[in-house]
Coordinates of C-alpha atoms in Angstrom, one line a residue:
M991 CA 72.7 112.6 98.2
G992 CA 72.6 114.1 94.6
E993 CA 75.5 113.4 92.2
R994 CA 76.4 117.1 91.8
R995 CA 76.5 117.6 95.6
R996 CA 78.5 114.4 96.1
L997 CA 81.1 115.6 93.5
A998 CA 81.3 119.0 95.1
Y999 CA 82.0 117.5 98.5
D1000 CA 84.6 115.1 97.0
I1001 CA 86.4 118.0 95.2
H1002 CA 86.3 120.2 98.4
D1003 CA 87.9 117.4 100.5
T1004 CA 90.5 116.5 97.9
V1005 CA 91.6 120.0 97.2
G1006 CA 91.4 121.0 100.9
Y1007 CA 93.6 118.1 102.0
T1008 CA 96.2 118.7 99.2
L1009 CA 96.5 122.4 99.8
T1010 CA 96.5 122.2 103.6
T1011 CA 99.2 119.5 103.6
A1012 CA 101.2 121.5 101.0
L1013 CA 101.0 124.7 103.2
V1014 CA 102.3 122.8 106.2
Q1015 CA 105.2 121.5 104.1
V1016 CA 106.0 124.8 102.6
E1017 CA 106.6 126.3 106.1
G1018 CA 108.9 123.4 107.0
I1019 CA 110.8 123.8 103.7
R1020 CA 111.3 127.5 104.3
R1021 CA 112.9 126.9 107.7
L1022 CA 115.2 124.2 106.3
L1023 CA 116.4 126.4 103.4
E1024 CA 116.9 129.4 105.7
R1025 CA 119.5 127.4 107.6
G1026 CA 121.0 125.8 104.5
D1027 CA 119.8 122.3 105.2
D1028 CA 119.8 120.1 102.1
E1029 CA 116.8 118.3 103.5
G1030 CA 114.8 121.2 102.2
I1031 CA 115.5 120.1 98.6
R1032 CA 114.2 116.6 99.3
K1033 CA 111.1 118.1 101.0
L1034 CA 110.6 120.3 98.0
E1035 CA 110.6 117.2 95.7
A1036 CA 108.1 115.5 98.0
L1037 CA 105.9 118.6 97.8
G1038 CA 105.9 118.4 94.0
N1039 CA 104.8 114.8 94.2
L1040 CA 102.0 115.6 96.6
L1041 CA 100.7 118.3 94.3
R1042 CA 100.9 116.0 91.3
I1043 CA 98.9 113.3 93.1
G1044 CA 96.3 115.9 94.2
L1045 CA 96.0 117.2 90.7
G1046 CA 95.5 113.7 89.4
E1047 CA 92.8 113.0 91.9
L1048 CA 91.1 116.2 91.0
R1049 CA 91.2 115.4 87.3
Q1050 CA 89.7 111.9 88.0
L1051 CA 86.8 113.5 89.9
L1052 CA 86.1 116.0 87.2
R1053 CA 85.9 113.2 84.6
Q1054 CA 83.0 111.7 86.5
T1055 CA 79.6 112.3 85.0
E1056 CA 76.0 111.9 86.3
D1057 CA 75.4 108.9 84.0
G1058 CA 75.7 105.4 85.3
P1059 CA 76.6 104.0 88.8
E1060 CA 79.1 105.6 91.1
P1061 CA 82.5 104.3 90.0
D1062 CA 84.5 102.2 92.4
D1063 CA 87.9 104.1 92.4
L1064 CA 88.8 102.6 95.8
P1065 CA 88.9 98.8 95.1
D1066 CA 91.5 98.3 97.9
L1067 CA 90.4 100.7 100.6
E1068 CA 92.9 99.5 103.1
E1069 CA 95.8 100.3 100.8
S1070 CA 94.3 103.7 100.0
L1071 CA 93.9 104.6 103.7
R1072 CA 97.4 103.4 104.6
G1073 CA 98.7 105.5 101.6
L1074 CA 96.8 108.5 102.8
M1075 CA 98.2 108.2 106.3
E1076 CA 101.8 107.7 104.9
T1077 CA 101.3 110.9 102.8
T1078 CA 100.3 112.8 105.8
R1079 CA 103.3 111.5 107.7
D1080 CA 105.8 112.3 104.9
A1081 CA 104.3 115.6 103.7
A1082 CA 103.1 117.2 107.0
G1083 CA 105.7 115.6 109.3
A1084 CA 102.9 114.1 111.5
E1085 CA 103.2 110.8 113.4
T1086 CA 100.6 108.3 112.2
S1087 CA 99.4 104.9 113.2
V1088 CA 96.8 102.6 111.5
V1089 CA 95.0 99.6 112.9
I1090 CA 92.6 97.8 110.5
D1091 CA 90.7 94.7 111.7
A1092 CA 87.7 94.8 109.5
P1093 CA 86.8 93.2 106.1
L1094 CA 86.8 96.4 104.0
R1095 CA 86.5 94.5 100.7
R1096 CA 83.0 93.6 101.8
L1097 CA 81.9 97.2 101.9
S1098 CA 79.8 98.9 99.2
V1099 CA 81.2 101.6 96.9
A1100 CA 79.3 104.3 98.9
Q1101 CA 80.6 102.9 102.2
K1102 CA 84.2 102.8 101.1
K1103 CA 84.0 106.4 99.7
M1104 CA 82.4 107.6 102.9
I1105 CA 85.2 106.2 105.0
Y1106 CA 88.0 107.5 102.8
Y1107 CA 86.6 111.1 102.5
T1108 CA 85.8 111.2 106.2
V1109 CA 89.4 110.4 107.0
L1110 CA 90.6 112.9 104.4
E1111 CA 88.5 115.7 105.9
G1112 CA 89.5 114.7 109.5
L1113 CA 93.1 114.9 108.6
T1114 CA 92.6 118.3 106.9
N1115 CA 90.8 119.8 109.9
G1116 CA 93.4 118.3 112.3
L1117 CA 96.2 119.9 110.4
R1118 CA 94.6 123.2 109.5
H1119 CA 92.6 124.0 112.6
G1120 CA 94.1 121.8 115.3
E1121 CA 97.8 122.0 114.4
S1122 CA 97.9 118.3 115.1
T1123 CA 101.2 116.4 115.0
R1124 CA 99.8 112.9 115.5
F1125 CA 96.9 110.9 114.0
E1126 CA 95.6 107.5 114.9
L1127 CA 93.2 105.6 112.6
S1128 CA 91.4 102.4 113.5
L1129 CA 88.7 100.3 111.8
T1130 CA 87.1 97.4 113.6
V1131 CA 83.8 95.5 113.6
R1132 CA 81.8 95.4 116.8
E1133 CA 78.5 93.5 117.0
S1134 CA 77.9 93.7 113.2
V1135 CA 78.7 97.4 113.2
L1136 CA 81.8 98.8 111.4
V1137 CA 83.5 101.4 113.7
M1138 CA 86.0 103.9 112.3
E1139 CA 87.9 106.2 114.7
L1140 CA 90.3 109.0 113.8
A1141 CA 92.0 110.7 116.8
N1142 CA 94.5 113.5 116.8
N1143 CA 96.6 115.4 119.4
G1144 CA 95.7 118.9 118.3
K1145 CA 93.9 121.8 119.8
P1146 CA 90.7 120.9 121.8
M1147 CA 87.4 121.8 120.1
A1148 CA 83.9 122.2 121.3
C1149 CA 82.2 119.7 119.1
T1150 CA 78.5 119.3 118.8
G1151 CA 78.4 117.1 115.6
S1152 CA 76.7 119.9 113.6
G1153 CA 77.7 123.0 111.7
S1154 CA 77.5 124.9 108.5
G1155 CA 81.0 124.3 107.1
V1156 CA 81.2 122.6 103.7
G1157 CA 83.6 120.0 105.0
L1158 CA 81.4 119.0 108.0
S1159 CA 78.2 119.2 105.9
G1160 CA 79.8 116.8 103.4
M1161 CA 80.9 114.5 106.1
L1162 CA 77.5 114.3 107.6
A1163 CA 75.7 113.9 104.3
R1164 CA 78.0 111.0 103.3
I1165 CA 77.6 109.2 106.6
A1166 CA 73.8 109.7 106.5
S1167 CA 73.6 108.3 103.0
V1168 CA 74.9 104.9 104.2
G1169 CA 72.8 104.9 107.4
G1170 CA 75.7 105.6 109.7
S1171 CA 76.2 108.0 112.6
L1172 CA 79.0 110.4 113.6
E1173 CA 80.3 111.3 117.1
I1174 CA 82.9 114.1 117.5
E1175 CA 84.4 114.4 121.0
P1176 CA 87.5 115.6 122.9
G1177 CA 90.4 113.1 122.9
A1178 CA 91.4 111.2 126.0
E1179 CA 94.1 113.8 126.9
K1180 CA 93.8 116.5 124.2
G1181 CA 92.8 116.8 120.5
V1182 CA 89.7 115.4 118.8
R1183 CA 88.3 112.0 118.2
L1184 CA 85.9 111.2 115.3
R1185 CA 83.9 108.1 115.6
V1186 CA 81.7 106.7 112.7
R1187 CA 79.4 103.7 113.1
I1188 CA 78.2 102.0 110.0
P1189 CA 75.6 99.2 110.4
M1190 CA 76.4 96.2 108.2
A1191 CA 73.8 94.9 105.8
D1192 CA 72.6 91.3 106.2
E1193 CA 74.5 90.0 103.2
Q1194 CA 77.7 91.7 104.5
R1195 CA 77.2 90.1 108.0
D1196 CA 76.7 86.7 106.4
A1197 CA 79.8 87.1 104.2
I1198 CA 81.9 88.2 107.1
A1199 CA 80.7 85.3 109.3
A1200 CA 81.4 82.8 106.4
S1201 CA 84.9 84.2 105.9
Q1202 CA 85.6 84.0 109.7
E1203 CA 84.4 80.4 109.8
G1204 CA 86.8 79.6 106.9
E1205 CA 89.7 81.0 108.8
V1206 CA 89.1 78.8 111.9

């Protein structure tokens, strides 16, 4: 995937998530203020923080150039993912849960960014199109394959795993760039489940095996 296209996808996902979450929060703030609830003031401050974070991420993306290797701005992916889910909970009022049982520090820069932006786009679509109020994120390793799942309880969708939207196109391009695969299917009861499988490289498998032996 070319650098210009990668940056375009990153910017699309970052701005899309920030604005979608902000719009959800604005509606909640309006209802609180209409009935004179002081909680609306606190929510307004949280909205300002969300927009400042989004602006900072956008500026960071715009500073990237086509020269040199792709920067690793997600050194602690687990912390970044948990922070993203907490932001979704606090800003959009959605319930969230996170289960991570995978050595994320062993992933390459491209793998980490793919996971982060896939989750970001999945949250955005769940809020914007599915009106979801709950998200469940899990990352595990199954037979040398990293499996990431993001499920929501929103509106059901007829998902084929293909489409012309910028968000889905970016998601598919990122996943393909690391040799992964994407499944989009209806949830167990309702909503949508995204499942991404990423085969681990030999050196990653060896490192994981060594670390697991050291823990025994």
